[in-house]
PDB file of C-alpha atoms in Angstrom:
ATOM      1  CA  MET A   1      -0.033  -0.254  -0.146  1.00 68.00           C
ATOM      2  CA  ILE A   2       2.983   2.444   1.048  1.00 78.00           C
ATOM      3  CA  TYR A   3       4.581   1.945  -2.266  1.00 78.00           C
ATOM      4  CA  ALA A   4       1.275   2.827  -4.214  1.00 82.00           C
ATOM      5  CA  LEU A   5       2.109   6.581  -3.003  1.00 85.00           C
ATOM      6  CA  LEU A   6       5.874   6.421  -3.377  1.00 88.00           C
ATOM      7  CA  VAL A   7       6.144   7.973  -6.851  1.00 88.00           C
ATOM      8  CA  PRO A   8       3.284  10.389  -6.261  1.00 89.00           C
ATOM      9  CA  VAL A   9       4.864  11.545  -2.896  1.00 91.00           C
ATOM     10  CA  LEU A  10       8.185  11.677  -4.647  1.00 90.00           C
ATOM     11  CA  PHE A  11       6.998  13.735  -7.684  1.00 87.00           C
ATOM     12  CA  ILE A  12       5.427  16.390  -5.256  1.00 90.00           C
ATOM     13  CA  ALA A  13       8.397  16.526  -2.905  1.00 91.00           C
ATOM     14  CA  VAL A  14      10.906  17.068  -6.170  1.00 87.00           C
ATOM     15  CA  THR A  15       7.804  20.005  -7.569  1.00 85.00           C
ATOM     16  CA  VAL A  16       7.529  21.526  -3.878  1.00 89.00           C
ATOM     17  CA  PHE A  17      12.163  21.649  -3.530  1.00 89.00           C
ATOM     18  CA  ALA A  18      11.962  23.456  -7.147  1.00 87.00           C
ATOM     19  CA  ALA A  19       9.445  25.607  -6.166  1.00 84.00           C
ATOM     20  CA  LEU A  20      11.051  26.761  -2.729  1.00 88.00           C
ATOM     21  CA  ARG A  21      14.397  26.889  -5.106  1.00 89.00           C
ATOM     22  CA  ARG A  22      12.762  28.746  -7.689  1.00 87.00           C
ATOM     23  CA  VAL A  23      13.237  26.549 -10.478  1.00 85.00           C
ATOM     24  CA  LYS A  24      10.758  26.994 -13.184  1.00 84.00           C
ATOM     25  CA  VAL A  25       9.746  23.216 -12.697  1.00 81.00           C
ATOM     26  CA  TYR A  26       7.641  23.235 -16.539  1.00 82.00           C
ATOM     27  CA  ASP A  27      10.753  24.717 -18.464  1.00 85.00           C
ATOM     28  CA  SER A  28      13.205  22.590 -17.009  1.00 83.00           C
ATOM     29  CA  PHE A  29      10.920  19.812 -17.724  1.00 80.00           C
ATOM     30  CA  ALA A  30      10.470  20.823 -21.423  1.00 84.00           C
ATOM     31  CA  GLU A  31      14.417  21.610 -21.684  1.00 83.00           C
ATOM     32  CA  GLY A  32      15.275  18.231 -20.691  1.00 81.00           C
ATOM     33  CA  VAL A  33      12.893  16.561 -22.949  1.00 82.00           C
ATOM     34  CA  LYS A  34      14.464  18.516 -26.004  1.00 83.00           C
ATOM     35  CA  GLY A  35      17.346  16.411 -25.634  1.00 79.00           C
ATOM     36  CA  VAL A  36      15.623  12.916 -25.570  1.00 80.00           C
ATOM     37  CA  VAL A  37      14.511  13.758 -29.567  1.00 79.00           C
ATOM     38  CA  PRO A  38      18.622  13.593 -30.717  1.00 81.00           C
ATOM     39  CA  LEU A  39      18.842  10.623 -28.885  1.00 76.00           C
ATOM     40  CA  LEU A  40      15.811   8.953 -30.071  1.00 78.00           C
ATOM     41  CA  ARG A  41      17.120   9.683 -33.678  1.00 81.00           C
ATOM     42  CA  SER A  42      20.607   7.968 -33.089  1.00 78.00           C
ATOM     43  CA  LEU A  43      19.122   4.998 -31.219  1.00 77.00           C
ATOM     44  CA  PHE A  44      16.245   3.962 -33.390  1.00 81.00           C
ATOM     45  CA  PRO A  45      18.043   2.403 -36.117  1.00 82.00           C
ATOM     46  CA  TYR A  46      19.895   0.061 -33.589  1.00 78.00           C
ATOM     47  CA  LEU A  47      16.813  -0.645 -31.662  1.00 77.00           C
ATOM     48  CA  ALA A  48      15.027  -1.531 -35.040  1.00 83.00           C
ATOM     49  CA  ALA A  49      18.398  -3.829 -35.932  1.00 82.00           C
ATOM     50  CA  ILE A  50      18.204  -5.800 -33.062  1.00 77.00           C
ATOM     51  CA  LEU A  51      14.192  -6.306 -32.753  1.00 78.00           C
ATOM     52  CA  ILE A  52      14.492  -7.611 -37.027  1.00 86.00           C
ATOM     53  CA  LEU A  53      17.341  -9.863 -36.215  1.00 81.00           C
ATOM     54  CA  ALA A  54      15.771 -11.420 -33.249  1.00 77.00           C
ATOM     55  CA  GLU A  55      12.904 -11.932 -35.502  1.00 81.00           C
ATOM     56  CA  LEU A  56      15.339 -13.347 -38.096  1.00 86.00           C
ATOM     57  CA  PHE A  57      17.157 -15.591 -35.867  1.00 80.00           C
ATOM     58  CA  GLU A  58      14.135 -17.186 -34.921  1.00 79.00           C
ATOM     59  CA  ALA A  59      12.186 -17.765 -38.051  1.00 86.00           C
ATOM     60  CA  SER A  60      15.168 -18.813 -40.255  1.00 90.00           C
ATOM     61  CA  GLY A  61      14.999 -21.813 -38.312  1.00 87.00           C
ATOM     62  CA  LEU A  62      18.581 -20.680 -36.876  1.00 86.00           C
ATOM     63  CA  SER A  63      17.669 -20.645 -33.463  1.00 81.00           C
ATOM     64  CA  ALA A  64      16.673 -24.716 -33.800  1.00 84.00           C
ATOM     65  CA  ALA A  65      19.522 -25.697 -35.618  1.00 89.00           C
ATOM     66  CA  LEU A  66      21.535 -23.802 -32.984  1.00 87.00           C
ATOM     67  CA  GLU A  67      19.616 -25.621 -30.331  1.00 85.00           C
ATOM     68  CA  ARG A  68      20.365 -28.983 -31.752  1.00 88.00           C
ATOM     69  CA  ALA A  69      23.904 -28.434 -32.022  1.00 91.00           C
ATOM     70  CA  LEU A  70      24.444 -26.923 -28.309  1.00 90.00           C
ATOM     71  CA  ALA A  71      22.334 -29.746 -27.143  1.00 87.00           C
ATOM     72  CA  PRO A  72      24.702 -32.201 -25.672  1.00 90.00           C
ATOM     73  CA  ALA A  73      26.992 -28.942 -24.211  1.00 92.00           C
ATOM     74  CA  PHE A  74      24.066 -27.861 -22.769  1.00 91.00           C
ATOM     75  CA  SER A  75      23.040 -31.328 -21.302  1.00 90.00           C
ATOM     76  CA  PHE A  76      26.768 -31.868 -20.037  1.00 93.00           C
ATOM     77  CA  LEU A  77      26.250 -28.854 -18.248  1.00 92.00           C
ATOM     78  CA  GLY A  78      23.257 -29.500 -16.683  1.00 92.00           C
ATOM     79  CA  ILE A  79      20.881 -27.118 -18.405  1.00 92.00           C
ATOM     80  CA  PRO A  80      17.520 -29.275 -19.347  1.00 93.00           C
ATOM     81  CA  GLN A  81      16.680 -29.496 -22.897  1.00 90.00           C
ATOM     82  CA  GLU A  82      13.838 -27.765 -22.511  1.00 91.00           C
ATOM     83  CA  VAL A  83      15.308 -24.655 -21.302  1.00 92.00           C
ATOM     84  CA  ALA A  84      17.641 -24.557 -24.242  1.00 91.00           C
ATOM     85  CA  PRO A  85      15.581 -22.307 -26.259  1.00 89.00           C
ATOM     86  CA  LEU A  86      15.071 -19.760 -23.473  1.00 90.00           C
ATOM     87  CA  VAL A  87      18.989 -19.283 -23.281  1.00 91.00           C
ATOM     88  CA  LEU A  88      19.293 -18.772 -26.945  1.00 87.00           C
ATOM     89  CA  VAL A  89      16.581 -16.474 -26.999  1.00 85.00           C
ATOM     90  CA  LYS A  90      17.101 -14.232 -23.974  1.00 89.00           C
ATOM     91  CA  PRO A  91      19.872 -12.033 -24.674  1.00 87.00           C
ATOM     92  CA  PHE A  92      17.867 -11.229 -28.548  1.00 82.00           C
ATOM     93  CA  SER A  93      14.548 -10.659 -27.062  1.00 79.00           C
ATOM     94  CA  GLY A  94      13.059 -10.300 -23.487  1.00 83.00           C
ATOM     95  CA  SER A  95       9.175 -10.559 -24.826  1.00 82.00           C
ATOM     96  CA  GLY A  96      10.327 -13.929 -26.790  1.00 82.00           C
ATOM     97  CA  ALA A  97      11.676 -15.112 -23.535  1.00 88.00           C
ATOM     98  CA  VAL A  98       8.570 -14.171 -22.018  1.00 91.00           C
ATOM     99  CA  ALA A  99       6.718 -16.229 -24.357  1.00 89.00           C
ATOM    100  CA  LEU A 100       9.117 -19.307 -24.183  1.00 90.00           C
ATOM    101  CA  LEU A 101       8.797 -18.814 -20.754  1.00 93.00           C
ATOM    102  CA  SER A 102       5.134 -18.970 -20.496  1.00 94.00           C
ATOM    103  CA  GLU A 103       5.005 -22.062 -22.592  1.00 93.00           C
ATOM    104  CA  ILE A 104       7.056 -23.888 -20.238  1.00 95.00           C
ATOM    105  CA  PHE A 105       5.101 -23.027 -17.487  1.00 96.00           C
ATOM    106  CA  LYS A 106       2.166 -24.546 -19.502  1.00 95.00           C
ATOM    107  CA  LYS A 107       3.632 -27.787 -20.704  1.00 95.00           C
ATOM    108  CA  TYR A 108       5.275 -28.623 -17.536  1.00 95.00           C
ATOM    109  CA  GLY A 109       3.990 -26.717 -14.512  1.00 93.00           C
ATOM    110  CA  ALA A 110       5.077 -23.881 -12.652  1.00 90.00           C
ATOM    111  CA  ASP A 111       6.660 -26.075  -9.740  1.00 90.00           C
ATOM    112  CA  SER A 112       8.589 -28.403 -11.944  1.00 92.00           C
ATOM    113  CA  TYR A 113      12.086 -28.645 -12.090  1.00 92.00           C
ATOM    114  CA  ILE A 114      12.257 -27.550 -15.555  1.00 94.00           C
ATOM    115  CA  ALA A 115       9.702 -24.512 -14.920  1.00 94.00           C
ATOM    116  CA  ARG A 116      12.261 -23.210 -11.937  1.00 94.00           C
ATOM    117  CA  CYS A 117      15.430 -23.811 -14.119  1.00 93.00           C
ATOM    118  CA  ALA A 118      13.328 -21.481 -16.811  1.00 94.00           C
ATOM    119  CA  SER A 119      12.722 -18.918 -14.300  1.00 94.00           C
ATOM    120  CA  VAL A 120      15.898 -18.809 -12.944  1.00 93.00           C
ATOM    121  CA  VAL A 121      17.413 -18.582 -16.406  1.00 92.00           C
ATOM    122  CA  TYR A 122      15.053 -15.982 -17.269  1.00 93.00           C
ATOM    123  CA  ALA A 123      15.748 -13.874 -14.120  1.00 92.00           C
ATOM    124  CA  SER A 124      19.138 -14.199 -13.979  1.00 88.00           C
ATOM    125  CA  GLY A 125      19.808 -13.333 -17.935  1.00 83.00           C
ATOM    126  CA  GLU A 126      19.618  -9.643 -19.713  1.00 84.00           C
ATOM    127  CA  THR A 127      18.593  -9.058 -23.037  1.00 84.00           C
ATOM    128  CA  VAL A 128      22.247  -8.489 -24.003  1.00 86.00           C
ATOM    129  CA  PHE A 129      21.985  -7.185 -27.833  1.00 80.00           C
ATOM    130  CA  TYR A 130      19.138  -4.814 -26.988  1.00 77.00           C
ATOM    131  CA  LEU A 131      20.865  -3.196 -24.190  1.00 81.00           C
ATOM    132  CA  SER A 132      24.136  -2.793 -26.025  1.00 81.00           C
ATOM    133  CA  ALA A 133      22.226  -1.183 -28.765  1.00 76.00           C
ATOM    134  CA  VAL A 134      20.514   1.512 -26.070  1.00 75.00           C
ATOM    135  CA  TYR A 135      24.092   1.698 -24.093  1.00 77.00           C
ATOM    136  CA  PHE A 136      26.457   2.226 -27.123  1.00 77.00           C
ATOM    137  CA  ALA A 137      24.129   3.942 -29.672  1.00 71.00           C
ATOM    138  CA  GLY A 138      26.685   6.800 -29.488  1.00 68.00           C
ATOM    139  CA  CYS A 139      29.676   5.357 -28.893  1.00 74.00           C
ATOM    140  CA  ARG A 140      32.271   5.162 -31.503  1.00 74.00           C
ATOM    141  CA  LYS A 141      33.995   2.267 -30.659  1.00 77.00           C
ATOM    142  CA  LYS A 142      32.972  -1.033 -31.001  1.00 76.00           C
ATOM    143  CA  PRO A 143      31.817  -2.582 -27.731  1.00 81.00           C
ATOM    144  CA  VAL A 144      32.376  -6.462 -28.893  1.00 86.00           C
ATOM    145  CA  LEU A 145      34.456  -6.666 -25.382  1.00 87.00           C
ATOM    146  CA  PRO A 146      31.376  -6.004 -23.229  1.00 86.00           C
ATOM    147  CA  ILE A 147      29.135  -7.876 -25.209  1.00 87.00           C
ATOM    148  CA  LEU A 148      31.361 -10.708 -25.215  1.00 90.00           C
ATOM    149  CA  ILE A 149      31.337 -10.525 -21.285  1.00 90.00           C
ATOM    150  CA  ALA A 150      27.741 -10.121 -21.039  1.00 89.00           C
ATOM    151  CA  LEU A 151      27.189 -13.680 -23.301  1.00 91.00           C
ATOM    152  CA  ALA A 152      29.625 -15.507 -20.983  1.00 93.00           C
ATOM    153  CA  VAL A 153      27.642 -14.101 -17.587  1.00 92.00           C
ATOM    154  CA  ASN A 154      24.230 -14.981 -19.320  1.00 91.00           C
ATOM    155  CA  PHE A 155      25.291 -18.315 -19.972  1.00 93.00           C
ATOM    156  CA  LEU A 156      27.091 -18.928 -16.262  1.00 93.00           C
ATOM    157  CA  ALA A 157      24.149 -17.772 -14.656  1.00 93.00           C
ATOM    158  CA  ALA A 158      22.143 -19.988 -16.347  1.00 92.00           C
ATOM    159  CA  VAL A 159      24.183 -23.155 -15.645  1.00 94.00           C
ATOM    160  CA  PHE A 160      24.707 -21.966 -12.020  1.00 94.00           C
ATOM    161  CA  GLY A 161      21.291 -21.411 -11.802  1.00 93.00           C
ATOM    162  CA  CYS A 162      19.791 -24.692 -13.045  1.00 93.00           C
ATOM    163  CA  PHE A 163      22.872 -26.503 -10.758  1.00 94.00           C
ATOM    164  CA  LEU A 164      20.834 -24.399  -8.046  1.00 93.00           C
ATOM    165  CA  CYS A 165      17.615 -25.947  -8.685  1.00 91.00           C
ATOM    166  CA  ARG A 166      18.587 -29.465  -9.130  1.00 89.00           C
ATOM    167  CA  LEU A 167      19.994 -28.838  -5.522  1.00 89.00           C
ATOM    168  CA  LEU A 168      16.464 -27.541  -4.445  1.00 82.00           C
TER     169      LEU A 168
END
């Protein structure tokens, strides 16, 4: 209940504080919004590319082929075969990952070992390519190393998460 009031109270407190300091709140807000337009203009091509690539990854069958090729390695590392598609899709698409997670819940039940692993994989990973597009849109250097590190950490989190689910 108190958390529902947090944002309105914070908004009012900032407005009152700004008024006491004689800051023109609306003008300051409008000035800040002006900076968003150039950011969106530079960010849009990267986001569009990531969303298109994520859809192509799934529609082309590359996702399924990669899943089949990596199945033995995933199995060796303790990632259930049913969770492998989630591990592959999560770095590309958050909404695609939610859809896969929902399918896993429906098929195996929310309290099953596979659903627990899928939940941990979903929660411990991030949409690496989407975030990279947002963070590095204005960057002149190629962000290859941070992306590789983020992908490796996502994968290690999936392996460790499934290991913990086996223990519990």
